[in-house]
CSV table of C-alpha atoms in Angstrom, one decimal:
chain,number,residue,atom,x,y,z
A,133,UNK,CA,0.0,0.0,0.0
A,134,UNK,CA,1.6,3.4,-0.8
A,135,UNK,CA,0.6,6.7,0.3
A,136,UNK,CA,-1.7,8.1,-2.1
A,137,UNK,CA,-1.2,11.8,-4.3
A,138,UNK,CA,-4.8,13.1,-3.3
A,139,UNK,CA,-6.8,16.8,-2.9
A,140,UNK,CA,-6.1,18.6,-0.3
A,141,UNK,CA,-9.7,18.9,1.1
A,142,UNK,CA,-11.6,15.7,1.7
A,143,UNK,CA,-15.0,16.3,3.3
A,144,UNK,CA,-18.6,14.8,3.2
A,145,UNK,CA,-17.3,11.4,2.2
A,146,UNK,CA,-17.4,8.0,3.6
A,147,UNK,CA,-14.7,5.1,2.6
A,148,UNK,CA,-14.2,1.4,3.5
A,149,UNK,CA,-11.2,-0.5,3.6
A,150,UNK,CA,-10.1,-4.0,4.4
A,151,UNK,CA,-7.1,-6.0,5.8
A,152,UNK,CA,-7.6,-9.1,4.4
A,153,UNK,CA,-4.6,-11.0,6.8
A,154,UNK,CA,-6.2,-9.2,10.1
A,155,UNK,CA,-9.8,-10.7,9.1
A,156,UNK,CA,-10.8,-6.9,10.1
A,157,UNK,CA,-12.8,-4.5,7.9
A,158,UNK,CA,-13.2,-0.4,8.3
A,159,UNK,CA,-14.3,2.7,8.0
A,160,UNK,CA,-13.4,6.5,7.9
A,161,UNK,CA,-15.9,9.1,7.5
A,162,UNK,CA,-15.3,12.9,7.9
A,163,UNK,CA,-18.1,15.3,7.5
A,164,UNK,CA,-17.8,19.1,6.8
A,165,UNK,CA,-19.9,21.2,4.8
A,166,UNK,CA,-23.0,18.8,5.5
A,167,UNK,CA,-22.0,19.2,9.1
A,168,UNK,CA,-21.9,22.6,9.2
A,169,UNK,CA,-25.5,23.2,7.4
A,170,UNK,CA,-27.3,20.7,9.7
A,171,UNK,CA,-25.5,22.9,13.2
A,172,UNK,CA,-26.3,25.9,11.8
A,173,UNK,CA,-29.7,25.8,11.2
A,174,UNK,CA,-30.3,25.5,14.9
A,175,UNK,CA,-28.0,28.0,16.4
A,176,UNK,CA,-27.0,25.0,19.4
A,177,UNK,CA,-25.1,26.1,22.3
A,178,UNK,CA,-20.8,24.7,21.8
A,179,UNK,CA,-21.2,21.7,24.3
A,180,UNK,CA,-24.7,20.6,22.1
A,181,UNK,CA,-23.0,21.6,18.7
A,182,UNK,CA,-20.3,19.1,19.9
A,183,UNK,CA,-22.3,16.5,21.0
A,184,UNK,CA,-24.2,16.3,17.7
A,185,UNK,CA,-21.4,16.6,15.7
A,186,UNK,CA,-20.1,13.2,17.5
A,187,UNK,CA,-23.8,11.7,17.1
A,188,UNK,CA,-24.0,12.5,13.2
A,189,UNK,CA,-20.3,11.3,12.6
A,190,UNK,CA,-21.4,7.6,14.6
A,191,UNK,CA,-24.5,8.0,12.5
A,192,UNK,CA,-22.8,8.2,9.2
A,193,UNK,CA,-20.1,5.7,10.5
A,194,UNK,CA,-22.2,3.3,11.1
A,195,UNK,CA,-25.0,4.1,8.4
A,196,UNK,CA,-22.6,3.5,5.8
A,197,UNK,CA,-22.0,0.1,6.3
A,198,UNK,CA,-25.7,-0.6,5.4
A,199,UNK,CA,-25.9,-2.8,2.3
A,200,UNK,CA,-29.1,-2.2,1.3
A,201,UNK,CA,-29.1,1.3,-0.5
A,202,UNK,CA,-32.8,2.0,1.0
A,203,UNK,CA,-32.3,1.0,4.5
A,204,UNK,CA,-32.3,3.6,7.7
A,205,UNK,CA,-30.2,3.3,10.3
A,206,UNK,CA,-31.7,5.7,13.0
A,207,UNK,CA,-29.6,6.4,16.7
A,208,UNK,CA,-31.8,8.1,19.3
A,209,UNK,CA,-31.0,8.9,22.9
A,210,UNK,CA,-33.3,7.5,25.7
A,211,UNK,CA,-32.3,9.8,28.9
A,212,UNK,CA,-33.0,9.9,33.0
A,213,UNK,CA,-33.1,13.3,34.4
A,214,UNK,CA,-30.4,14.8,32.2
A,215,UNK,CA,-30.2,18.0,30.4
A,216,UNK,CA,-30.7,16.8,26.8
A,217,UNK,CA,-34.8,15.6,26.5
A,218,UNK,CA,-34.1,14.0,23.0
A,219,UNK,CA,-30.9,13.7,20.5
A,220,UNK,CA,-32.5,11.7,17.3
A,221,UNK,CA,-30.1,11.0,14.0
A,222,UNK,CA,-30.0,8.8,11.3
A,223,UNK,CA,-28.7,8.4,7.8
A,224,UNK,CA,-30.4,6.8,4.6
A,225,UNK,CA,-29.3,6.9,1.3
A,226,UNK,CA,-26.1,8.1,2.2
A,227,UNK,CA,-27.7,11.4,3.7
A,228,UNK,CA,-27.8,11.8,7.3
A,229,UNK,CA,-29.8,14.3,9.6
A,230,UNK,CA,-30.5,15.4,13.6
A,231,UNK,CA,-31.4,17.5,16.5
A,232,UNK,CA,-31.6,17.5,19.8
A,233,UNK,CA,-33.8,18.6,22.3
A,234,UNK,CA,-32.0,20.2,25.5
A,235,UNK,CA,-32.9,22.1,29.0
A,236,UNK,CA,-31.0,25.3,28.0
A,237,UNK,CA,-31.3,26.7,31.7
A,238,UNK,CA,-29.8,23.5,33.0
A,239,UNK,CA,-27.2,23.5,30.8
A,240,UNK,CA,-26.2,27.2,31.0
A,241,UNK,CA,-26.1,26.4,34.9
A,242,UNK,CA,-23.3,23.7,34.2
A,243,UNK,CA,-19.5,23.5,33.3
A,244,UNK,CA,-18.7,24.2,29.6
A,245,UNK,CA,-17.4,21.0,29.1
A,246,UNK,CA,-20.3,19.0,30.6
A,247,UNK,CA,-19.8,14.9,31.0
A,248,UNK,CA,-22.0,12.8,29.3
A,249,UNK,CA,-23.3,11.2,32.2
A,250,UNK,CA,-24.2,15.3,33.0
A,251,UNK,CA,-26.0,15.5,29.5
A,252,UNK,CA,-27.9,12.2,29.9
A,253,UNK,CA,-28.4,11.2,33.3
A,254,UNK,CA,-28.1,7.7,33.7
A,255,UNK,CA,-29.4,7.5,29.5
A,256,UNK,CA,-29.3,5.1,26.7
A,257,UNK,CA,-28.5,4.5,23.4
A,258,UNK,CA,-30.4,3.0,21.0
A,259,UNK,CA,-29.1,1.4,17.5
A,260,UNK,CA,-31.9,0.3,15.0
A,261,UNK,CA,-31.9,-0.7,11.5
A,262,UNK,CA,-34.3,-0.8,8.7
A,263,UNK,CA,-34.0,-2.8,6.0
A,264,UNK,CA,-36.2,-1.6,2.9
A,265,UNK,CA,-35.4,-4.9,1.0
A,266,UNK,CA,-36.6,-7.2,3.4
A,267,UNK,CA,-38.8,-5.6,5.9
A,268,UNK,CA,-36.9,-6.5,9.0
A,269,UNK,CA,-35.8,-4.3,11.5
A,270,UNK,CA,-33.3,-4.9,14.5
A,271,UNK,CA,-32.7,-3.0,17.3
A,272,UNK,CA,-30.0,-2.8,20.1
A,273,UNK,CA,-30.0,-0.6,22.9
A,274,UNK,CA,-27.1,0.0,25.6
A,275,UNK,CA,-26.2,2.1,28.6
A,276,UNK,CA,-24.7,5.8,27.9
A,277,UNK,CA,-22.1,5.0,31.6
A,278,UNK,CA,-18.6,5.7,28.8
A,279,UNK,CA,-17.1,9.3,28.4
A,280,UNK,CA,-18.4,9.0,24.9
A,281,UNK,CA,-21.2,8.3,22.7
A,282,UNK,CA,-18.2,6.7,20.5
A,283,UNK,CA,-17.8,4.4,23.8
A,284,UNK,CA,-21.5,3.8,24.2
A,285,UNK,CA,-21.2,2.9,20.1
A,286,UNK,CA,-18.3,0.6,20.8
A,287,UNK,CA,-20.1,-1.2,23.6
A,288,UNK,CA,-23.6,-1.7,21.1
A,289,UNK,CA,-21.0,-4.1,18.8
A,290,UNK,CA,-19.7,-6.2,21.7
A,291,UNK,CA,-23.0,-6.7,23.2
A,292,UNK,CA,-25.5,-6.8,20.9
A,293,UNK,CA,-23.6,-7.0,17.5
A,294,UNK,CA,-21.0,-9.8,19.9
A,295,UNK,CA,-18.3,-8.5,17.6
A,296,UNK,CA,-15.5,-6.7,18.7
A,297,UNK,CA,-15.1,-3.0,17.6
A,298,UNK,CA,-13.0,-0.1,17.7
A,299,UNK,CA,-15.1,3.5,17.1
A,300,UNK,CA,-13.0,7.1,17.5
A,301,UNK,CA,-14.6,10.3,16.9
A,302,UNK,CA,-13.4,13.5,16.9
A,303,UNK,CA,-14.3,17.5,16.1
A,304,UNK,CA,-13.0,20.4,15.5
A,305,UNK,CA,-13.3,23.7,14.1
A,306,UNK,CA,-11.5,25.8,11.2
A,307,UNK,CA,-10.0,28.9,11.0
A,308,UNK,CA,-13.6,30.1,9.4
A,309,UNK,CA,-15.4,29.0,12.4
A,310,UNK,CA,-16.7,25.7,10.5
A,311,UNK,CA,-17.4,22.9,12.0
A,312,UNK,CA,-15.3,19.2,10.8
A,313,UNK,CA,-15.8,15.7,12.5
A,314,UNK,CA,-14.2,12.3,11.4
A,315,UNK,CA,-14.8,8.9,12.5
A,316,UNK,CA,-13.1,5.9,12.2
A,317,UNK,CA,-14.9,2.1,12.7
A,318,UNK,CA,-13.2,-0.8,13.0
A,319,UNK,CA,-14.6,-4.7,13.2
A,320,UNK,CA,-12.8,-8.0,13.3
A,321,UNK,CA,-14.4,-10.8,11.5
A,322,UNK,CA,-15.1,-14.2,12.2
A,323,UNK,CA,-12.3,-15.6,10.3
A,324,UNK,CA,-13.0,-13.4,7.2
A,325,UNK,CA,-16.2,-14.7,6.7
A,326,UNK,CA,-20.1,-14.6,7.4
A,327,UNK,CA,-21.4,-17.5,9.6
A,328,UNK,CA,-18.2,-18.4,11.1
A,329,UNK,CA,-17.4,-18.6,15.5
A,330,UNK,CA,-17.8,-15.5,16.5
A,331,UNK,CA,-14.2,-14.2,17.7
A,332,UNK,CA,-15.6,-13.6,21.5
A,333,UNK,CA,-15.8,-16.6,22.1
A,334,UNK,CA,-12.0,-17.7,21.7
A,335,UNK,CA,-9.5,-17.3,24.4
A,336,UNK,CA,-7.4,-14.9,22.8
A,337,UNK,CA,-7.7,-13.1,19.2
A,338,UNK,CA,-4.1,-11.8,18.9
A,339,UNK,CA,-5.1,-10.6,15.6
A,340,UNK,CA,-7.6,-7.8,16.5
A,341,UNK,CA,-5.3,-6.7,19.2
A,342,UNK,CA,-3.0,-5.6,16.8
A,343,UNK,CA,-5.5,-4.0,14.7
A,344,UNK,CA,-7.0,-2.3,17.8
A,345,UNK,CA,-3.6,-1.4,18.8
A,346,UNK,CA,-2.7,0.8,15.8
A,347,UNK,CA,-6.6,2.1,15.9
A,348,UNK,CA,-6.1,3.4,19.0
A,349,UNK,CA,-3.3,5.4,17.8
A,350,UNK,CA,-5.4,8.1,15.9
A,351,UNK,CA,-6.3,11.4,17.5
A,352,UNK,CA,-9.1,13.3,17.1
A,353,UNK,CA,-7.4,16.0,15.5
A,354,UNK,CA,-6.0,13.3,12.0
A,355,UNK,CA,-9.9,12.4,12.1
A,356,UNK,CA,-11.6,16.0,11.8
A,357,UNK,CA,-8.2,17.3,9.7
A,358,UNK,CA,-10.0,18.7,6.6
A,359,UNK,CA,-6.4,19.0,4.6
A,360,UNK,CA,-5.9,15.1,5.2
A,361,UNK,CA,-6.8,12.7,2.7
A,362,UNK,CA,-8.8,10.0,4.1
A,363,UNK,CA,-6.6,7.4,2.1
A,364,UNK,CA,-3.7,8.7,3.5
A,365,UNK,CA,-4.8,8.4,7.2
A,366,UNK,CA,-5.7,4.6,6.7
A,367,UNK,CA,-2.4,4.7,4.7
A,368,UNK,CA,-0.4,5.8,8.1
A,369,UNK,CA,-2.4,3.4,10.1
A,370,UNK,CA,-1.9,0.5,8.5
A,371,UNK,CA,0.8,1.0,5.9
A,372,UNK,CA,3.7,-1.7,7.5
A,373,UNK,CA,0.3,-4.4,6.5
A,374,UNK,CA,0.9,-6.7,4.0
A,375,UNK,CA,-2.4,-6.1,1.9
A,376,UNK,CA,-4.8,-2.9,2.9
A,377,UNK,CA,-7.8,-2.7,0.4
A,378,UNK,CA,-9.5,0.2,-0.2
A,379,UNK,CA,-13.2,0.3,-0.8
A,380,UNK,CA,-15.0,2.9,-3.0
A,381,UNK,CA,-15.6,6.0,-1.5
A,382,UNK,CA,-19.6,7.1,-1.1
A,383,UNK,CA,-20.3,11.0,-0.9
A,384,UNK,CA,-22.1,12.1,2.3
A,385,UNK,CA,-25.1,14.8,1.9
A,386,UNK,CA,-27.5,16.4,4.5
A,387,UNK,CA,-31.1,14.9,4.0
A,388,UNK,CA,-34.6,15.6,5.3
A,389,UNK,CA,-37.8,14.0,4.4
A,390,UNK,CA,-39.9,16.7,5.2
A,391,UNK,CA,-41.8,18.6,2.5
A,392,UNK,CA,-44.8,20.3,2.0
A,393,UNK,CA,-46.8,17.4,0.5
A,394,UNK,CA,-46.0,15.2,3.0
A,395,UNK,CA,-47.5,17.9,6.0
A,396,UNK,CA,-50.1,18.6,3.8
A,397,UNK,CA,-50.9,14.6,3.8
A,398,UNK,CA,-50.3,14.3,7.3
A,399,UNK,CA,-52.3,17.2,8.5
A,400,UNK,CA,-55.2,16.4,6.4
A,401,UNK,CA,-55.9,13.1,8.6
A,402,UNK,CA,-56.9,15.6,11.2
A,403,UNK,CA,-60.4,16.0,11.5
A,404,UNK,CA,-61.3,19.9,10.2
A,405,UNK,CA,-62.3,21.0,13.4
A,406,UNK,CA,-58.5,20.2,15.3
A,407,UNK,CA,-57.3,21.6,12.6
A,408,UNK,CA,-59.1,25.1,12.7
A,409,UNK,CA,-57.6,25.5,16.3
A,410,UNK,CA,-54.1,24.4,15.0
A,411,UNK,CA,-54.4,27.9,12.8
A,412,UNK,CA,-53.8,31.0,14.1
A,413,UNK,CA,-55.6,34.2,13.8
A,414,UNK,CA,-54.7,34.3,10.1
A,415,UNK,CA,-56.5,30.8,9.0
A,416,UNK,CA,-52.7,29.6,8.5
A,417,UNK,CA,-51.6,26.0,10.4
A,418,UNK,CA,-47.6,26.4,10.8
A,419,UNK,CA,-45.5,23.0,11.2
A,420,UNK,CA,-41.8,23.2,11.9
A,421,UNK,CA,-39.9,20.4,11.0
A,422,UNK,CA,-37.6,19.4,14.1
A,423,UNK,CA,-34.6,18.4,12.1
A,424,UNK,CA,-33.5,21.0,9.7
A,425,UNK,CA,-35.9,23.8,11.6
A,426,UNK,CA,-37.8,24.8,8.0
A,427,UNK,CA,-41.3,26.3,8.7
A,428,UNK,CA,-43.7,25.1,6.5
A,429,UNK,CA,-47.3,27.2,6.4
A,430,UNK,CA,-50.8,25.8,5.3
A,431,UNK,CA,-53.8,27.6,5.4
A,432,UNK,CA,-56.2,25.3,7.1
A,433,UNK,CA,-58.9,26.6,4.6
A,434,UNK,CA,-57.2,25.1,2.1
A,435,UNK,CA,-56.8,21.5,3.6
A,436,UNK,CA,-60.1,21.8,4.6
A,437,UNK,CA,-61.3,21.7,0.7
C-alpha cells in the first residue's frame, strides 16, 4: 500500500477498507460542509453543537456500512433526568440528519465541558436498523455510563452485534469557524467470513489486538483534519500491513424528508375541526420540522377543501 497523491480537502465522504490478513474491515468518514448546514440551522449552544457533531459522525459511520441502499439506520437517545430531553439522527441513502432537544437553563447552569453522564443522566443508546429490501428491522439498545457516545457505540458491537469493535470520533473547528468531524470504525471478522465462530468466544484473538492497537493510535485531531486525505490516514495506520484494500468511496449529503406534501398529507388526517384550532388568527396551520428547523405554512382553509 503506498501513500496516495490526493486533494487537499476531503470532506462529506465515507470510505471502506479491508485487511484481508487481520480478518478486520473499516471505515473513515469525515463530515464538513454537510455538518456545518445541519449545526447551523439550529444555532445549538458549543457543548450541544459538539455533542451532535459526535452523534451525526457515529451515524454516518455506522450508516454507511448498510448494504441495502434503501435501509435507515436511526440512533436516538433515551435519557433519565439529564439536560438533553431528546438527540435523534440517522442516515439513509447516504444522507444523514438530527437534533436534539435540551434544557438550555440547566445547561447554562453547568460547566462548559459538561460529562456525558451530566447531558444524559443515567441514559441510553439506542441502535436500530431498517432494511427496505426485506422488511426486518433490529434493534439494540445500551447504557450511555462511557465518556463518549463513540464508547457507548463501541459497547452496542460487543453486546449486541458480539463483535469486537473499535469507534473514534473526533471535532474540530476551522480557522472560518466551520465545524469538521471524522470517524473511524473498526470490526474484526469471524475468520474473514459470514457465519463463522464468533471471535468472542476464543481465548485470545491476537489478531484484533494488533488491529486495535494501531486504531487506537489516531487522534481526534488526524480524524476532523480537513487537509488530510482519508486514504492517507488509513495509509499511516496501517501501511507496515501486508495487503490494505481500499473500498470505494460514497459522498455524504444532508437529508430531510420533510416537504410540503408530506405535511399537507399528514395534517389532512386531522379532523377539520383540530385543525381550525391548530391555525392562528390568520387561517394559517404552521409545522416546523424538528430536524433542519424549516417552517412550513398551510392555510387550514385550504386543507379543509
Amino acid at each position: 500500500m503506498t501513500d496516495p497523491a490526493l486533494p487537499t480537502t476531503d470532506l462529506d465522504r465515507a470510505l471502506g477498507f479491508t485487511i484481508p490478513a487481520r480478518h478486520a474491515r473499516g471505515r473513515v468518514v469525515r463530515l464538513g460542509p454537510t455538518l456545518d448546514a445541519i449545526l447551523s440551522a439550529h444555532a445549538y449552544p458549543p457543548a450541544i453543537e459538539k455533542l451532535l457533531a459526535e452523534a451525526l459522525t457515529l451515524t454516518a459511520l455506522i450508516g454507511s456500512t448498510l448494504k441495502d441502499p434503501a435501509g435507515q439506520l436511526t440512533m436516538q437517545t433515551q435519557t433519565q433526568d439529564g439536560i438533553v430531553t431528546l438527540l435523534v439522527c440517522d442516515w439513509r441513502g447516504g444522507e444523514v440528519r438530527g437534533y436534539v432537544q435540551f434544557d438550555a437553563d440547566r445547561l447554562a447552569e453547568g460547566p462548559a465541558e459538561p460529562s456525558l453522564f451530566a447531558l444524559f443522566g443515567a441514559g441510553y443508546l439506542a441502535i436500530t436498523f431498517d432494511l427496505a429490501s426485506t422488511g426486518e428491522r433490529y434493534q439494540g439498545i445500551v447504557p450511555l455510563d462511557g465518556d463518549t457516545l463513540a464508547a457507548a457505540a463501541q459497547s452496542y458491537f460487543y453486546q449486541s452485534e458480539q463483535i469486537p469493535t473499535l469507534v473514534r470520533a473526533g471535532m474540530r473547528k476551522d480557522a472560518d469557524g466551520r465545524c469538521v468531524a471524522g470517524g473511524l470504525l473498526i470490526q474484526h471478522l469471524p475468520e474473514g467470513e459470514e457465519g463463522r465462530e464468533r471471535l468472542h468466544t476464543k481465548l485470545d484473538h491476537p489478531e484484533w489486538e494488533h488491529v486495535e492497537a494501531l486504531g487506537r493510535t489516531v487522534g481526534a485531531e488526524e480524524l476532523a483534519d480537513a487537509a488530510l486525505p482519508i486514504e492517507t490516514l488509513v495509509w499511516r495506520l496501517f501501511n507496515e500491513e501486508s495487503e490494505v484494500r481500499v473500498l470505494d468511496g460514497q459522498p455524504i449529503g444532508k437529508g430531510c424528508r420533510c416537504t410540503l406534501e408530506h405535511i399537507r398529507a399528514v395534517l389532512a388526517r386531522f379532523p377539520v375541526e383540530q385543525r381550525m384550532e391548530m391555525a392562528d388568527e390568520r387561517g394559517v396551520i404552521a409545522v416546523d420540522c424538528a430536524f433542519c428547523s424549516t417552517v412550513f405554512p398551510l392555510q387550514a382553509n385550504d386543507l379543509a377543501a
